[in-house]
Coordinates of C-alpha atoms in Angstrom, one line a residue:
M1 CA 11.1 25.3 -11.8
S2 CA 12.9 23.8 -9.0
G3 CA 11.6 26.7 -6.7
E4 CA 8.2 26.6 -7.6
G5 CA 5.3 26.3 -5.5
P6 CA 2.4 23.9 -5.7
E7 CA 0.1 26.5 -7.1
A8 CA 2.2 27.2 -10.0
V9 CA 2.7 23.4 -10.7
A10 CA -1.1 22.8 -11.0
A11 CA -1.5 25.8 -13.2
R12 CA 1.4 24.6 -15.7
L13 CA 0.3 20.9 -15.5
T14 CA -3.4 21.5 -15.9
G15 CA -3.4 24.7 -18.2
R16 CA -6.0 26.1 -15.7
A17 CA -5.8 29.5 -13.5
V18 CA -5.4 29.3 -9.9
V19 CA -8.0 30.5 -7.5
A20 CA -6.5 29.5 -4.2
G21 CA -4.4 26.9 -2.2
R22 CA -4.3 25.6 1.0
R23 CA -2.1 23.0 2.5
L24 CA -3.5 19.7 3.6
A25 CA -0.5 18.3 5.2
G26 CA 3.4 18.6 5.0
A27 CA 3.7 17.8 1.3
V28 CA 0.4 17.9 0.2
T29 CA -1.6 20.9 -1.1
E30 CA -5.3 21.5 -2.3
V31 CA -5.2 23.9 -5.1
A32 CA -8.5 25.5 -6.3
L33 CA -8.5 26.1 -10.1
D34 CA -10.7 27.5 -12.6
G35 CA -13.0 24.4 -13.1
G36 CA -12.2 22.7 -9.8
P37 CA -9.6 21.7 -7.1
V38 CA -6.7 19.5 -7.4
V39 CA -4.3 17.9 -5.2
V40 CA -0.7 18.6 -5.6
K41 CA 1.8 16.4 -3.8
D42 CA 5.8 16.9 -3.6
A43 CA 6.7 13.2 -3.4
G44 CA 10.3 13.9 -2.3
S45 CA 11.9 12.7 -5.4
V46 CA 11.4 12.0 -9.0
G47 CA 11.3 8.5 -8.7
A48 CA 8.6 8.4 -6.1
A49 CA 6.4 10.9 -8.0
R50 CA 6.9 8.3 -11.2
A51 CA 6.3 5.5 -9.4
E52 CA 2.9 7.0 -7.7
A53 CA 1.8 8.0 -10.9
V54 CA 2.0 4.9 -13.0
G55 CA 0.6 2.9 -9.7
L56 CA -2.6 5.2 -9.8
D57 CA -2.9 4.6 -13.8
W58 CA -2.3 0.9 -13.4
L59 CA -5.1 0.5 -10.6
G60 CA -7.4 2.8 -12.4
E61 CA -7.1 0.9 -15.8
A62 CA -8.5 -2.3 -14.2
G63 CA -11.7 -0.6 -14.1
A64 CA -12.2 -2.0 -10.7
V65 CA -11.5 0.6 -7.9
R66 CA -11.7 4.3 -8.0
V67 CA -8.6 6.4 -7.9
P68 CA -8.0 10.1 -8.6
V69 CA -7.1 11.0 -12.2
V70 CA -3.5 12.0 -12.6
H71 CA -3.3 15.2 -14.4
G72 CA 0.5 15.2 -14.6
C73 CA 3.9 14.3 -13.0
E74 CA 6.8 16.6 -13.1
G75 CA 10.1 16.2 -11.2
R76 CA 9.2 15.4 -7.6
W77 CA 5.6 17.0 -8.3
L78 CA 2.5 14.9 -9.0
V79 CA -0.8 16.6 -9.7
T80 CA -4.0 14.4 -9.2
G81 CA -7.7 14.9 -8.9
C82 CA -9.3 15.9 -5.6
V83 CA -11.8 13.6 -3.7
P84 CA -14.6 15.3 -1.6
Q85 CA -14.7 13.4 1.4
G86 CA -17.8 12.0 3.4
R87 CA -18.7 9.3 5.9
P88 CA -17.7 5.7 5.8
E89 CA -20.8 4.3 5.3
A90 CA -21.7 0.3 5.5
S91 CA -23.0 0.3 1.9
A92 CA -19.8 1.9 0.7
A93 CA -17.7 -0.6 2.5
L94 CA -19.4 -3.5 1.2
R95 CA -19.1 -2.0 -2.4
F96 CA -15.5 -1.4 -1.8
G97 CA -14.8 -5.2 -0.7
R98 CA -16.2 -6.4 -4.1
E99 CA -14.5 -3.7 -6.0
L100 CA -11.0 -4.7 -4.0
A101 CA -11.6 -8.3 -5.0
A102 CA -12.2 -7.3 -8.4
L103 CA -9.0 -5.3 -8.4
H104 CA -6.8 -8.2 -7.2
A105 CA -8.3 -10.7 -9.9
T106 CA -7.0 -8.6 -12.5
G107 CA -3.5 -9.9 -11.7
A108 CA -0.1 -8.9 -12.5
D109 CA 2.6 -10.5 -14.3
A110 CA 4.7 -11.9 -11.1
F111 CA 5.0 -11.4 -7.6
G112 CA 7.0 -8.1 -7.4
A113 CA 6.1 -7.2 -11.0
P114 CA 6.0 -3.3 -11.4
P115 CA 3.1 -1.5 -13.0
P116 CA 3.9 -1.4 -16.8
G117 CA 6.2 1.4 -17.4
G118 CA 7.0 1.5 -13.6
P119 CA 10.5 1.7 -11.7
T120 CA 12.1 -1.4 -10.3
D121 CA 13.3 1.0 -7.6
A122 CA 10.0 2.4 -6.2
Y123 CA 8.8 3.2 -2.7
I124 CA 6.4 2.4 0.1
G125 CA 5.9 5.8 1.9
A126 CA 9.4 7.4 2.1
A127 CA 11.0 3.9 2.1
P128 CA 12.6 2.3 -0.9
M129 CA 10.8 -0.7 -2.2
R130 CA 12.3 -2.8 -5.1
N131 CA 9.9 -4.4 -7.4
V132 CA 12.0 -7.6 -8.2
P133 CA 9.7 -10.2 -10.1
G134 CA 9.5 -13.8 -8.6
D135 CA 7.4 -16.9 -9.4
N136 CA 7.3 -18.4 -5.9
W137 CA 5.3 -16.1 -3.4
P138 CA 7.0 -17.3 0.0
D139 CA 10.7 -17.2 -1.5
W140 CA 9.7 -13.6 -3.1
Y141 CA 8.2 -12.1 0.0
V142 CA 11.2 -13.3 2.3
R143 CA 13.9 -11.9 -0.2
H144 CA 12.2 -8.8 -1.3
R145 CA 9.7 -7.8 1.4
V146 CA 10.9 -8.8 5.0
L147 CA 14.6 -9.0 5.0
P148 CA 15.5 -5.7 3.4
Y149 CA 13.8 -3.9 5.9
L150 CA 14.7 -6.2 8.8
R151 CA 18.7 -5.8 7.9
R152 CA 18.4 -2.2 7.8
A153 CA 16.4 -2.2 11.1
V154 CA 19.4 -4.3 12.6
D155 CA 22.1 -2.1 11.1
E156 CA 20.4 1.4 12.3
G157 CA 20.1 -0.4 15.9
T158 CA 16.2 -0.5 15.8
L159 CA 16.3 -4.2 16.5
L160 CA 18.9 -6.3 18.3
S161 CA 20.4 -9.2 16.3
A162 CA 18.8 -11.5 18.9
E163 CA 15.6 -9.8 18.2
A164 CA 16.0 -10.3 14.6
A165 CA 16.7 -13.9 14.9
V166 CA 12.8 -14.4 15.7
I167 CA 11.8 -13.0 12.4
E168 CA 14.4 -14.7 10.6
R169 CA 12.9 -18.1 12.2
V170 CA 9.5 -17.1 10.5
C171 CA 11.2 -16.5 7.2
E172 CA 12.7 -20.1 7.6
R173 CA 8.9 -21.5 7.8
V174 CA 6.9 -19.0 5.3
D175 CA 6.6 -22.2 2.8
R176 CA 4.6 -24.0 5.2
L177 CA 3.0 -21.0 6.9
A178 CA 1.7 -19.2 3.6
G179 CA -1.4 -21.3 2.8
P180 CA -2.5 -22.4 -0.7
A181 CA -0.5 -21.2 -3.7
E182 CA -2.2 -18.2 -5.4
P183 CA -1.6 -16.3 -8.6
P184 CA -0.1 -12.8 -8.3
A185 CA -2.8 -10.2 -7.4
R186 CA -2.8 -6.7 -8.6
L187 CA -2.0 -4.9 -5.3
H188 CA -2.6 -1.4 -3.9
G189 CA 0.4 -2.0 -1.9
D190 CA 0.2 0.4 0.8
L191 CA -3.4 0.1 1.8
W192 CA -3.8 1.5 5.3
S193 CA -6.7 3.3 6.3
G194 CA -5.1 6.9 5.6
N195 CA -5.2 5.8 1.9
V196 CA -8.6 4.9 1.6
L197 CA -11.0 7.9 1.1
W198 CA -14.8 7.6 1.6
G199 CA -16.1 9.8 -0.8
T200 CA -19.3 12.2 -0.5
D201 CA -20.4 10.0 -4.0
G202 CA -20.8 7.0 -1.6
H203 CA -17.8 5.1 -3.1
V204 CA -14.3 4.5 -1.7
W205 CA -11.3 6.0 -3.6
L206 CA -7.7 5.0 -3.1
I207 CA -4.5 7.0 -2.9
D208 CA -1.0 6.8 -2.6
P209 CA -0.4 3.3 -4.0
A210 CA 2.7 1.3 -3.6
A211 CA 1.4 -0.9 -6.6
H212 CA 2.8 -4.2 -7.5
G213 CA 2.2 -7.7 -8.1
G214 CA 1.9 -9.5 -4.7
H215 CA -0.5 -11.8 -2.5
R216 CA -3.9 -10.5 -2.1
E217 CA -3.8 -11.3 1.5
T218 CA -1.1 -8.6 2.0
D219 CA -3.7 -5.8 0.9
L220 CA -6.2 -7.1 3.3
A221 CA -3.7 -7.5 6.2
M222 CA -2.5 -3.8 5.8
L223 CA -6.3 -2.7 5.9
Q224 CA -6.3 -4.2 9.3
L225 CA -3.3 -3.2 10.6
F226 CA -4.1 0.5 11.9
G227 CA -7.8 0.2 12.0
C228 CA -10.2 0.9 9.3
P229 CA -13.7 2.2 9.4
Q230 CA -16.3 -0.3 8.7
L231 CA -13.8 -3.0 8.3
A232 CA -16.1 -6.1 9.0
R233 CA -18.3 -5.0 6.0
V234 CA -15.2 -4.4 3.6
L235 CA -14.3 -8.0 4.4
E236 CA -17.7 -9.2 4.1
G237 CA -18.0 -7.6 0.6
Y238 CA -14.6 -9.2 -0.2
E239 CA -15.4 -12.9 0.8
E240 CA -18.8 -12.7 -1.2
A241 CA -17.0 -11.7 -4.3
A242 CA -13.8 -13.9 -4.0
P243 CA -13.7 -16.2 -0.7
L244 CA -10.3 -16.2 0.8
A245 CA -8.4 -19.3 1.4
P246 CA -9.1 -21.3 4.7
G247 CA -7.0 -20.1 7.5
W248 CA -6.3 -16.7 6.2
R249 CA -7.1 -15.2 9.5
Q250 CA -4.2 -16.8 11.0
R251 CA -2.1 -15.3 8.3
V252 CA -2.7 -11.6 8.9
G253 CA 0.2 -11.3 11.2
L254 CA 2.6 -12.9 8.7
H255 CA 1.5 -10.5 6.2
Q256 CA 1.8 -7.6 8.3
L257 CA 5.5 -8.1 9.1
F258 CA 6.3 -6.2 5.9
P259 CA 4.5 -3.0 6.6
L260 CA 5.5 -3.2 10.3
L261 CA 9.2 -3.5 9.5
V262 CA 9.0 -0.8 7.0
H263 CA 7.6 1.3 9.7
A264 CA 10.1 0.2 12.1
V265 CA 12.8 1.5 9.7
L266 CA 10.9 5.0 9.0
F267 CA 9.6 5.5 12.5
G268 CA 11.5 3.6 15.1
R269 CA 11.5 1.3 18.0
S270 CA 7.8 0.8 18.8
Y271 CA 7.1 -0.8 15.3
A272 CA 9.9 -2.9 15.8
E273 CA 8.2 -4.0 18.8
Q274 CA 5.1 -4.6 16.9
A275 CA 7.0 -6.8 14.2
L276 CA 8.4 -8.7 17.0
A277 CA 5.0 -9.6 18.7
A278 CA 3.5 -10.4 15.1
A279 CA 6.4 -12.8 14.5
R280 CA 6.6 -14.8 17.8
P281 CA 3.5 -16.8 16.9
Y282 CA 5.0 -18.0 13.7
A283 CA 8.8 -18.5 15.1
S284 CA 7.6 -21.8 16.5
A285 CA 4.9 -22.8 14.2

């Protein structure tokens, strides 16, 4: 089975005949089956495929946001439903903001808690991400979402030690920068715009989660990091449903340190510079 292609995997895990297949990206293939298309993803490892599958199920079980159905997970292969994509409309964005607020409100057992049955050793994109539970968000965020990637970036020469000291100063101040304490939210965990699909049905669908318990502002900060269509409307819908704590806009860069450092580890120096730029305003706060 290790030498199989996505079409064969889709046929076996769904029990349906293959009509055709087309590559969407390097690791993702849309396979037309008798009865409709599916998406087959080579997640890169058994652990990554399993983490993504249980993450999609956990998000879907909340009954708040739309995610593709998981048809099967085998080895490093994941087979999910296919989302026909349309245009990003303002009405869909407002609805998505409300749905995202509802997802977050369903909560998690702890900061860093994995989805039930999900692995401790999970992934965000191609980077390892450990889901280690904690009760205090500032401490957990520093220990498990900032420092592991900061240390790796320094070890690999992407960041200089003197530059890392800027981010370490932010880590020392997170307690007073974090804003009012909030309960753990059920996060998508990798909510950049590429993982937000605007369906032809007028709804937003979420894919490729790094799901865990975290701070709801982290999902919103990721959504803003690389730009998102109709972002103002998404935030408007969110705040209508679940107003954010005062000062949340000033904390966006703090929450973006995590994904920026992940990107620095995966993609290099330009993201390290963005992480430093995000950190500097907080380093002397």
